[in-house]
XYZ file of C-alpha atoms in Angstrom:
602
model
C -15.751 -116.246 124.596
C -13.205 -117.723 127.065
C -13.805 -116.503 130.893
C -10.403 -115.370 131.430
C -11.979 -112.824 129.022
C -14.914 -111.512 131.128
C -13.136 -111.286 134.800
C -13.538 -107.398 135.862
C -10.669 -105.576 134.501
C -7.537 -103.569 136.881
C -8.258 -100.709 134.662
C -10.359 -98.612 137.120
C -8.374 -99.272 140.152
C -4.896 -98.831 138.175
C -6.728 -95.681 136.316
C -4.110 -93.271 138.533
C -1.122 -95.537 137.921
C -1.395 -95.551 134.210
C -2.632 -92.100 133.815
C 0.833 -90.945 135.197
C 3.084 -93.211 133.073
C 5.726 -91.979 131.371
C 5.013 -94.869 128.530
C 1.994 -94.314 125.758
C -0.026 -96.298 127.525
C -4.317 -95.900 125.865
C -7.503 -97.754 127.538
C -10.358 -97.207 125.693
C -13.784 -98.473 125.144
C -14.018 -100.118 122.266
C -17.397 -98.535 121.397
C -17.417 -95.147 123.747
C -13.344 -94.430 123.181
C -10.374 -93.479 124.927
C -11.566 -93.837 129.235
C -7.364 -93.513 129.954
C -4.654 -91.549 128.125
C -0.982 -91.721 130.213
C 1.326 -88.829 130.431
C 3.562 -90.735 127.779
C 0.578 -90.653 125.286
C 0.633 -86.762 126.047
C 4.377 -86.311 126.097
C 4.424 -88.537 122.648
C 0.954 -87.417 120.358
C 0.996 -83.998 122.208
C -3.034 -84.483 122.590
C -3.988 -83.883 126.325
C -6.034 -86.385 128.079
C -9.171 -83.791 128.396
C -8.520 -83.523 124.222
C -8.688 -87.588 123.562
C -10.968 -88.847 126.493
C -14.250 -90.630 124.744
C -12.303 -90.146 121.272
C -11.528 -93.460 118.655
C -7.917 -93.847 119.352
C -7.746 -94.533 115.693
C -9.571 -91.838 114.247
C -7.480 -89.585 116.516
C -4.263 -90.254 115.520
C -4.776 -91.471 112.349
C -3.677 -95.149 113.246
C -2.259 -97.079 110.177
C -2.763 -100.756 110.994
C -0.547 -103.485 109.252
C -4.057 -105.621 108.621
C -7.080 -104.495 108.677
C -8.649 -103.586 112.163
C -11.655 -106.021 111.642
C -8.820 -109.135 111.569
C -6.787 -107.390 114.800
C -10.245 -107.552 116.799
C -11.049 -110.925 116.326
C -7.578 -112.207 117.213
C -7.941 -110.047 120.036
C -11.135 -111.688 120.665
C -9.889 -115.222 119.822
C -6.520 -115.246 121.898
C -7.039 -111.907 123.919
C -3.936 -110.001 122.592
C -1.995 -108.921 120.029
C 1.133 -106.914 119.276
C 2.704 -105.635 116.193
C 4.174 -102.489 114.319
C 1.863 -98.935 114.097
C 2.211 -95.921 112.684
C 0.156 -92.692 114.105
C 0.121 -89.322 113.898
C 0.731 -86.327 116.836
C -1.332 -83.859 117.158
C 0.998 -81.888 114.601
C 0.722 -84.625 112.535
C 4.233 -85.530 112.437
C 4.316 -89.500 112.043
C 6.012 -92.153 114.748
C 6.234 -95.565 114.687
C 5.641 -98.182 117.520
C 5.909 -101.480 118.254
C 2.462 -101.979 120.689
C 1.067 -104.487 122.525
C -2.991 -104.946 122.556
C -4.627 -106.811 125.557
C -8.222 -107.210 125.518
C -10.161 -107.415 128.784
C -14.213 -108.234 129.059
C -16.511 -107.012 131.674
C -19.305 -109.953 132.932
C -21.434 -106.911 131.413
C -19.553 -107.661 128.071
C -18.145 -104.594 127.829
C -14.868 -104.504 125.760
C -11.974 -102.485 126.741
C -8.349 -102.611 125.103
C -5.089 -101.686 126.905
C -2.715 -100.430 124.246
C 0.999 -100.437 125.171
C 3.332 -99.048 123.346
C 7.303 -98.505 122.781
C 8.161 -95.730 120.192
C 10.600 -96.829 118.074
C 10.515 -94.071 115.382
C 14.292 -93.179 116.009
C 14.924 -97.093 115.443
C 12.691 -97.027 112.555
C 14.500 -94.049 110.926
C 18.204 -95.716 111.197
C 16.609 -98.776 109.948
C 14.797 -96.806 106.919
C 18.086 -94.931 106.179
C 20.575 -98.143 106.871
C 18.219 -99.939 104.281
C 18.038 -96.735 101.731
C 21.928 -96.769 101.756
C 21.850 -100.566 101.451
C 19.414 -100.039 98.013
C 21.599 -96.997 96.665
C 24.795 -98.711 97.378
C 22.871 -101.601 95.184
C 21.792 -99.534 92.384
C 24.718 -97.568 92.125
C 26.359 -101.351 91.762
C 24.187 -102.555 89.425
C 24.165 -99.276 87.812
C 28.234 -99.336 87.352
C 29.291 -100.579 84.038
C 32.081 -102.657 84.513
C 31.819 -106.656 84.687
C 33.485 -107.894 87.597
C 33.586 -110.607 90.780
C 34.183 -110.139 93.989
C 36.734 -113.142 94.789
C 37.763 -114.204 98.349
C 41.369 -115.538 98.675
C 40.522 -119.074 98.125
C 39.131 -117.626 94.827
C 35.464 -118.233 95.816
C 33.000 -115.640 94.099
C 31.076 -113.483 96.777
C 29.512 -111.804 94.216
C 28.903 -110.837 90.476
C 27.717 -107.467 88.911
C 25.457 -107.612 86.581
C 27.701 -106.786 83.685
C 29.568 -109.883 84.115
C 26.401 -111.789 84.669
C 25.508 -110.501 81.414
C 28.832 -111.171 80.045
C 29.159 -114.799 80.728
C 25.672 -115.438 79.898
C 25.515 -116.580 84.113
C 23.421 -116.367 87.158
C 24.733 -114.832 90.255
C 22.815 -117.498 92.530
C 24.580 -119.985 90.493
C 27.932 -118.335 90.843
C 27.921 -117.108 94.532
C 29.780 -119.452 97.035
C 31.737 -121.869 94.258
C 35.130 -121.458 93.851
C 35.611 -119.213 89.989
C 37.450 -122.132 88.344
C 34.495 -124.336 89.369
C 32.186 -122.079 87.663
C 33.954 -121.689 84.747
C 35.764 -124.634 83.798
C 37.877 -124.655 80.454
C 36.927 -125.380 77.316
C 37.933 -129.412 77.278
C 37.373 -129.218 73.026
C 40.515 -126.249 72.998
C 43.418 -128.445 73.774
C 45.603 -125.488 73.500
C 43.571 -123.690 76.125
C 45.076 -121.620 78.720
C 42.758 -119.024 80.346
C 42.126 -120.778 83.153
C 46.044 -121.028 84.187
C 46.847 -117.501 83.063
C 44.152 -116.701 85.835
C 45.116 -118.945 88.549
C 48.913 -116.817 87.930
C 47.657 -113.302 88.005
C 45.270 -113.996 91.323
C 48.512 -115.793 92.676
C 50.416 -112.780 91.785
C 47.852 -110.412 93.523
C 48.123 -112.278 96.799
C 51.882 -112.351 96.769
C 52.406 -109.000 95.148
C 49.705 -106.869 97.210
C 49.102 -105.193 93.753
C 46.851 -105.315 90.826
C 47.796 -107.660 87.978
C 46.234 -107.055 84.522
C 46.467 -109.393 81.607
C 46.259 -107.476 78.024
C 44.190 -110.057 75.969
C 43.272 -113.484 77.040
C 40.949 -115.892 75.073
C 38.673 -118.247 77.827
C 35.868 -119.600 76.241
C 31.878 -118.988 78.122
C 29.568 -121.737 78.465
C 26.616 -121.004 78.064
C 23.248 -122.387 79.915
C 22.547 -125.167 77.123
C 26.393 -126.115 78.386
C 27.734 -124.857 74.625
C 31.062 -123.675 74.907
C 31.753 -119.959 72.981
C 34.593 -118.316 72.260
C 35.593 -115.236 74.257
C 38.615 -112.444 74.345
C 39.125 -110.751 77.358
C 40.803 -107.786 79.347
C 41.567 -109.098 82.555
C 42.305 -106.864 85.517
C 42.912 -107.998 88.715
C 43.152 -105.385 92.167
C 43.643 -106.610 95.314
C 40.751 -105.082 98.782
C 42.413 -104.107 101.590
C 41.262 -104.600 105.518
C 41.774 -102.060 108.040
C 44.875 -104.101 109.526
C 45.833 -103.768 105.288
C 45.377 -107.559 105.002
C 44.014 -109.063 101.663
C 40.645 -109.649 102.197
C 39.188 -110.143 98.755
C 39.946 -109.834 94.803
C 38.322 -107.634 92.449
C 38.443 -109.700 88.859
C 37.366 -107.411 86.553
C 36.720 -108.066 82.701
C 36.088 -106.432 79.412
C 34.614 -108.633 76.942
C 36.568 -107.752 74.048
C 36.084 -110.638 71.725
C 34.329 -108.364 68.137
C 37.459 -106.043 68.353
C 39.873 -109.597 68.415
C 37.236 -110.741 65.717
C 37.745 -107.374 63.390
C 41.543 -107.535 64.122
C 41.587 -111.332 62.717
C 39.009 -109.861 60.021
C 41.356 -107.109 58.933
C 44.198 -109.393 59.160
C 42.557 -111.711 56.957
C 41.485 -109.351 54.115
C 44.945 -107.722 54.379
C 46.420 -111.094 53.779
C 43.515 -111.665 50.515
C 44.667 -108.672 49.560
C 48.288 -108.825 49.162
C 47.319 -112.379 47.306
C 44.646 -110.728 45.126
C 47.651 -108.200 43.953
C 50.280 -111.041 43.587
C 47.970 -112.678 41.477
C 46.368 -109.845 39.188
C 49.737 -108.380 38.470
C 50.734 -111.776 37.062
C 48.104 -112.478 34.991
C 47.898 -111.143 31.162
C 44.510 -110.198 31.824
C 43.108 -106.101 32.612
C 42.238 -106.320 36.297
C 40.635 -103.678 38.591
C 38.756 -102.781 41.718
C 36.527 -100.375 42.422
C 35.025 -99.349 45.666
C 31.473 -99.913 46.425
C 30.273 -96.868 44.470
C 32.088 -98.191 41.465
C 34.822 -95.714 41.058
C 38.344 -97.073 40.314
C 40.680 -97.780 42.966
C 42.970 -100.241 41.436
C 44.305 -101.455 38.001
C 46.891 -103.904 37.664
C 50.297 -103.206 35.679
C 48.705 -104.838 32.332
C 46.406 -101.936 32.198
C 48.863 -99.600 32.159
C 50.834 -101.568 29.786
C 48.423 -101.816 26.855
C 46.700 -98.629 26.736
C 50.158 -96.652 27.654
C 48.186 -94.852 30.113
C 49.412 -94.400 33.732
C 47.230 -96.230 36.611
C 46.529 -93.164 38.254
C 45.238 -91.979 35.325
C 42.799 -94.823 35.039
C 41.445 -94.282 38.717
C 38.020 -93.177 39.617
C 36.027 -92.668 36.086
C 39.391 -92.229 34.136
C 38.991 -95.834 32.483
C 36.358 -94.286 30.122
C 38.557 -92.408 28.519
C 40.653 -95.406 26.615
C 37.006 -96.706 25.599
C 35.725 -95.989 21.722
C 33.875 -93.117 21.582
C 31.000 -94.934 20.007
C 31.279 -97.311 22.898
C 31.322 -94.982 25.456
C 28.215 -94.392 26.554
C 26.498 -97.788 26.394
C 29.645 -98.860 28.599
C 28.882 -96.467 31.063
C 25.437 -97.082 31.315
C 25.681 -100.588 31.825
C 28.744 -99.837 34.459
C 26.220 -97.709 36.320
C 23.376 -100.138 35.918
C 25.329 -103.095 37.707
C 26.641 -100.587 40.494
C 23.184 -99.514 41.591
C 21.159 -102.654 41.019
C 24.414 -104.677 42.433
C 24.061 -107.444 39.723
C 26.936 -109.006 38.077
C 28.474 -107.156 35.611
C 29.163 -108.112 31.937
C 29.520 -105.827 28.794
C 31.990 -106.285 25.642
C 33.297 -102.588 24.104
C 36.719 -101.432 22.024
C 39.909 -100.688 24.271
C 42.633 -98.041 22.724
C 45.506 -99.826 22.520
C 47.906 -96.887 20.810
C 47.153 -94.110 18.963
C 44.899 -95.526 15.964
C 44.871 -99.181 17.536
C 41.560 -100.300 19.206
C 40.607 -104.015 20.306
C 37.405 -105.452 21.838
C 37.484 -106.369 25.557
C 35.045 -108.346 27.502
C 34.517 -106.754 30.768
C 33.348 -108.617 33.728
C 32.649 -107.717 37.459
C 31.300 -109.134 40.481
C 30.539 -107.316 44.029
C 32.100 -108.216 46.948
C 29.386 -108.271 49.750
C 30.238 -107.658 53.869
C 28.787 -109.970 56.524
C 25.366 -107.614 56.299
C 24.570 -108.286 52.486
C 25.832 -104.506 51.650
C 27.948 -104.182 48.622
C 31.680 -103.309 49.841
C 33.595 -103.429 46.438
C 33.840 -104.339 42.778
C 36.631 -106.673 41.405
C 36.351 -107.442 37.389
C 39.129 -108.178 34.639
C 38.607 -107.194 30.941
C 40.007 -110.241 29.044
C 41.055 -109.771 24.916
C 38.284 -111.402 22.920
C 38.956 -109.070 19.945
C 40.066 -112.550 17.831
C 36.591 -114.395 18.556
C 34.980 -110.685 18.153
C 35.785 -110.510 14.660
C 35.164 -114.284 13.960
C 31.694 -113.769 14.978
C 31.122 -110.403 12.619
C 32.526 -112.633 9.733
C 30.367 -115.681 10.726
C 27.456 -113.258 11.107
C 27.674 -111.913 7.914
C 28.475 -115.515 6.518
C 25.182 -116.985 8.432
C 23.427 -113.667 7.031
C 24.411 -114.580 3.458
C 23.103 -118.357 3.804
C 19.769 -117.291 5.564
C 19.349 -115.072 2.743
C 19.839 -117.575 0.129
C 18.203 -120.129 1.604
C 14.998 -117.712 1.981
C 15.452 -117.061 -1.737
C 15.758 -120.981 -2.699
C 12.658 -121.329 -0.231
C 10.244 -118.507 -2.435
C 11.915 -119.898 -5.702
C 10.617 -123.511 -4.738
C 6.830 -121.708 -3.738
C 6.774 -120.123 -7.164
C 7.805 -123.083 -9.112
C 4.880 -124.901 -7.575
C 2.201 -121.712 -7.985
C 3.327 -121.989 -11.404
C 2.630 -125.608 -11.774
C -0.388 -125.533 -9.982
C -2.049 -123.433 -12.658
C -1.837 -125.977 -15.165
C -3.071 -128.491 -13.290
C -5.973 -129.896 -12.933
C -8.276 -128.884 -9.905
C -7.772 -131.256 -7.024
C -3.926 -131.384 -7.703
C -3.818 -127.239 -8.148
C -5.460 -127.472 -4.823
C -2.430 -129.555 -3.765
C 0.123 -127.842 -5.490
C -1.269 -124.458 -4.015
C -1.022 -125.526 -0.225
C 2.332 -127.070 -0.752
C 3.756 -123.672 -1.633
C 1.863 -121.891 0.776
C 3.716 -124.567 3.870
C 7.021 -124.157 1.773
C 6.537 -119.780 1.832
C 5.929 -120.985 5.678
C 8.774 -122.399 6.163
C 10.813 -119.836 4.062
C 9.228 -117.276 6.653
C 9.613 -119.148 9.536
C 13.610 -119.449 8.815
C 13.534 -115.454 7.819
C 11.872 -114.591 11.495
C 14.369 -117.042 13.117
C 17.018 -115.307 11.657
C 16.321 -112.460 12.437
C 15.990 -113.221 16.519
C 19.361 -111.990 18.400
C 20.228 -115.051 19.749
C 19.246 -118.200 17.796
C 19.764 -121.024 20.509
C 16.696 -119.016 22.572
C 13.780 -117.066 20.577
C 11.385 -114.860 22.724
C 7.562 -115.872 21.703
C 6.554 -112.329 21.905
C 8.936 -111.368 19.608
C 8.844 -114.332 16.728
C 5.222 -114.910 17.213
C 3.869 -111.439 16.124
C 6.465 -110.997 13.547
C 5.754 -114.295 11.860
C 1.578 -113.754 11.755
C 2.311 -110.262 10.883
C 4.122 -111.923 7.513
C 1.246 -113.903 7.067
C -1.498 -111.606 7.705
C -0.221 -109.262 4.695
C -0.861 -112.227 2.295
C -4.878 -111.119 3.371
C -5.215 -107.656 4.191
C -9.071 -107.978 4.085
C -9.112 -109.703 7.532
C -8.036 -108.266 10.739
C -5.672 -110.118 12.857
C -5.103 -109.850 16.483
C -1.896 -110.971 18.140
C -1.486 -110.817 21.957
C 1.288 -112.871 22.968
C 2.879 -113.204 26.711
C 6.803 -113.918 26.691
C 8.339 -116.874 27.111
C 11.629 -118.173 25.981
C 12.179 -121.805 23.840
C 14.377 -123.066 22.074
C 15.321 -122.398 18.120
C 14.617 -126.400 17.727
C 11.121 -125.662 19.336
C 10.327 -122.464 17.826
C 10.050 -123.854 14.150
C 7.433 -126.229 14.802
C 5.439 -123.606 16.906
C 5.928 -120.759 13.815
C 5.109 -123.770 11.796
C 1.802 -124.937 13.848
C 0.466 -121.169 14.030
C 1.277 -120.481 10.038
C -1.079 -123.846 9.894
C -4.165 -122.609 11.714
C -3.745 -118.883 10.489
C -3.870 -119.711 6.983
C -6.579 -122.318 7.283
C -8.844 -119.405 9.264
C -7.911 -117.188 6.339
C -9.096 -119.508 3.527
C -11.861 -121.332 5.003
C -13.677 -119.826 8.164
C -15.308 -117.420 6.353
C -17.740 -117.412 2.820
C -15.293 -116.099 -0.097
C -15.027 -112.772 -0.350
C -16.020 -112.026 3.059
C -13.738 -110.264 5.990
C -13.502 -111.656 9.247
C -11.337 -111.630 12.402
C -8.369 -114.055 13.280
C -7.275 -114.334 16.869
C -3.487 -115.661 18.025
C -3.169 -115.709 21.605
C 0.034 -117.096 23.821
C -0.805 -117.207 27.485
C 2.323 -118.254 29.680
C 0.857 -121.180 32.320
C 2.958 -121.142 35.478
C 6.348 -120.940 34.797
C 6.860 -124.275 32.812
C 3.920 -124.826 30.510
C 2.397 -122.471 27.311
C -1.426 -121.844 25.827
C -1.493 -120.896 22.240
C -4.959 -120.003 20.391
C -6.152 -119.879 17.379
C -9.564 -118.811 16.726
C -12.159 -117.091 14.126
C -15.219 -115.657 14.172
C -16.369 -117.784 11.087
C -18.619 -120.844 10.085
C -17.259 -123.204 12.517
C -16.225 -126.234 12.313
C -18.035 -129.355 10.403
C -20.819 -130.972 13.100
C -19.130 -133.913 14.593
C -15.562 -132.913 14.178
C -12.972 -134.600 15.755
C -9.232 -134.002 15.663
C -8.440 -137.840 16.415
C -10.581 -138.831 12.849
C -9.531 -135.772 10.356
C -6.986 -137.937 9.064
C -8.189 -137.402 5.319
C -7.230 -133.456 6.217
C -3.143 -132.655 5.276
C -3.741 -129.271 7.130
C -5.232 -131.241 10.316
C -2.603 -133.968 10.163
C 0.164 -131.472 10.055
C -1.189 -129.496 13.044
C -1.661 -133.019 15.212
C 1.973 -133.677 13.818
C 3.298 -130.638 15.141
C 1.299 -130.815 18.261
C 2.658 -134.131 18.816
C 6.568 -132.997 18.422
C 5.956 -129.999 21.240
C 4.526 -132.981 23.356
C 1.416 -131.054 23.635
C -2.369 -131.634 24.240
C -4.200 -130.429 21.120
C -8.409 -129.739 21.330
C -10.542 -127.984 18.990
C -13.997 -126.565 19.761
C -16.608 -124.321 18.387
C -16.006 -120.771 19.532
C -19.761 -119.633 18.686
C -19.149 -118.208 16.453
C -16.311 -119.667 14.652
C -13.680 -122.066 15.874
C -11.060 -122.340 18.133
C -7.504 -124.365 18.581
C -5.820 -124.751 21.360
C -2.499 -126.102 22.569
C -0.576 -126.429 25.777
C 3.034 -127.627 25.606
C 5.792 -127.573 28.438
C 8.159 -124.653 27.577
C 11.150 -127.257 27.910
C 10.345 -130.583 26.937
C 11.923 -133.429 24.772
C 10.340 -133.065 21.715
C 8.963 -136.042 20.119
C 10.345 -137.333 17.424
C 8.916 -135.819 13.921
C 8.464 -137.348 11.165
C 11.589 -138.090 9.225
């Protein structure tokens, strides 16, 4: 410890002198307590000196120490003083504040004392405390305030931004506060016909010179935006001139309004306005039946044609009304399909019989489409109905024509099976044999073209439809076996589907003649199992004999029945294999759904 430390201390001799001081002036022992309490300590804590004598100053008064007391001590033990800002409490416990000064003096004993000095400054404290609460109100109620706005000197340099406009112009105020606004926001130098910043310049030029707040209705001044990206931006510009007491200009309020979606929607609306008077122009000069519908699918617009060739009034046709001109026995199914597009918002397409005068109906194709907004949700219907009542009645006639050939054709087919079963019973065994499976392929065929036929739209045949119905024609030619179908859908081709009846005719009637002894019943199995999306698995398989030990596909060439199979196989550009199914046997293909088919023979 230093020695200017442990010289005897004044206290004692000045004990009268500070004990009548109008200052808070405390000695006290650091481990006995309070030895000298001053009139001022009195007049201040309202503790006498008989009430705090041999008392910890800081238990007393309930001392609140900036640090801890521990790290006070030892600087008063290092340097021999310290001073700083305390907070105690009277003897009614009201709080003051002090700024006090602590000396520490060391007796050659090494007994510690400490002269506390203090200055009240609770009064100081309090204006401080309120000056600073006003200062934070004032700045929530600022940051608080809604509107976006700077605080402009009159060279135009920003003083300050709230945070509206911070938020506004996607900005900083550290970055803003002290340049000059045009330096801050520069123009946009891709706009070439830009002129926000010079319609600004002229309104704060006008403030200055006019004394009075300028506004500027709409003004588009693009933002740029941290990653230096320059957006575009419609604003409400007011500016209002700040007064001094001498009623000087001292500053500019620029306040904005950010009104670039309601420009947007105007342009928006101005936009579809203009589609819209073009849409009309154009619907009311085409032959076609146009109309619009809003987004629940009620009628809101037909164009003059309508009205025209059903001799019905538009309004008349509004809402539901078109249903009305529609053929009874087309009616319903139009409606359905109406109200199945407008709920699952899918494009619309359905063909049905428009009355044209009194007795006079003609078939219409109807179309629509839904007109989405920017958030995906369905905001109308346009469609047109165009006159296909010429191609309607070509296609019953070449129905009925194509119905006619089918049918003969399936008659030539069974003629051409019975000539040969006739045949075949004179012959001789091995060419009966022959003659017997070359009716059976040709009845194949015949029922292959039947089941074709009879598909609703020939260029693409649903497996789970043609499949079952063509093994269910061939299973009634033995009703002593059971035969199980299970077949997953899958679209091909009509070109396709005729070798694939043709392949599964093949392996059915082979499991039905030879898997099992004669006479016996047994179970057939076609399965179609959909691979992916692009490939096919088809199975044929028995619970019979088996097949022959050692068989292989690859060397059954003296088999017609195997070589047509591989043939067909081959055509689907498919991968063929054959295996015991213990019991029986079991034939497998996979094909791709839409391949080029190999060439066949022929």
């Amino acid at each position: 410890m230093s020695d200017h430390h442990r010289r005897p201390h004044p206290f004692q001799s000045d004990a009268d002198l500070i004990r009548h001081s109008d200052d808070p002036i405390i000695v006290w022992n650091i481990s006995k307590g309070v030895e000298t309490w001053s009139d001022g300590a009195t007049q201040l804590y309202g503790y006498s000196e008989e009430e705090a004598l041999h008392r910890s100053p800081a238990e007393l008064l309930g001392t609140d120490y900036p640090v801890p007391w521990d790290e006070i001590l030892s600087a008063l033990r290092t340097t021999g003083s310290w001073e700083g800002e305390l907070r105690k409490h009277g003897k009614d416990r009201r709080e003051v504040v002090l700024w006090s000064r602590l000396r520490l003096l060391v007796d050659p004993d090494g007994t510690e004392r400490v002269l506390e000095v203090s200055r009240d400054i609770t009064s100081r404290k309090r204006i401080e405390d309120a000056l600073r609460a006003a200062e934070a109100r004032f700045r929530s109620l600022y940051e608080a305030q809604q509107t976006a706005h700077l605080v402009l000197a009159t060279d135009f340099t920003i003083e300050a931004a709230s945070p509206g406009y911070l938020r506004a112009t996607m900005t900083r105020e550290e970055d803003l506060v002290g340049r000059n606004i045009f330096d801050a926001f520069p123009e946009n130098p891709d706009d070439p016909f830009a002129t926000g910043a010079r319609n600004l310049r002229r309104s704060l030029e006008r403030v200055l010179e006019s004394r009075r707040s300028d506004r500027i209705p709409v003004q588009k001044f693009d933002i740029r935006s941290p990653d230096g990206a320059f957006h575009l931006r419609w604003w409400v510009l007011l500016n209002i001139p700040v007064f001094a007491a001498d009623g000087q200009v001292t500053n500019i309020i620029n306040q904005v309004e950010d009104v670039t979606a309601e420009m947007e929607e105007r342009q928006k609306a101005a936009e579809a306005q203009a589609r819209e008077e073009r849409f009309r122009t154009v619907v009311e000069a085409i032959p076609a039946l146009a109309f619009e519908t809003d987004a629940a699918g009620s009628y809101t617009y037909v164009n003059a044609p309508f009205s025209l060739l059903t001799g019905m009034p538009g309004s008349a046709l509004l809402g539901d009304g078109w249903l009305q001109i529609v053929h009874p026995d087309d009616r319903g199914a139009a409606a359905a399909a109406w109200q199945e597009a407008v709920e699952q918002a899918h494009f619309y397409e359905t063909a049905f019989r428009i009355r044209t005068g009194e007795e006079s109906w003609r078939w219409f194709m109807a179309r629509g489409n839904p007109l989405r907004d920017q958030a995906g949700a369905v905001e109308k219907w346009i469609g047109i109905c165009n006159d296909i009542d010429g191609a309607k009645k070509l296609e019953e006639l070449q129905q009925l024509m194509m119905g006619e050939i089918s049918h003969r054709v399936k008659n030539s087919l069974a003629l051409v099976a019975s000539l040969l079963s006739l045949q075949a019973r004179t012959a001789g065994d091995d060419l009966r044999a022959a003659l017997q499976d070359a009716a059976a392929r040709v009845q194949a065929v015949a029922i292959v073209h039947d089941q074709l036929w009879r598909q609703a739209d020939a260029k693409a045949v649903d497996l789970a439809v043609f499949l079952p119905s063509l093994v269910l024609a061939v299973a009634r030619t033995a009703p002593r076996h059971d035969t199980v179908v299970r077949i997953d859908p899958a679209l091909v081709s009509a070109k396709m589907a005729v070798p694939i009846g043709l392949f599964v005719n093949e392996l059915v009637t082979n499991a039905y003649k030879y898997a099992y002894a004669k006479g016996s019943e047994g179970e057939v199995r076609v399965i179609g199992t959909t691979i992916g999306e692009e490939r096919y698995r088809l199975e044929v398989a028995d619970q019979g004999r088996g097949l022959p030990e050692a068989f292989d596909l690859t060397r059954a060439t003296t088999s017609l029945g195997m070589r047509v199979i591989t043939s067909l196989a081959a055509q689907l550009n498919g991968e063929l294999a054959a295996a015991s199914a213990d019991p029986g046997a079991q034939f497998v293909l996979e094909f791709p759904l839409t391949p080029r088919m190999a060439a066949g023979p022929g």
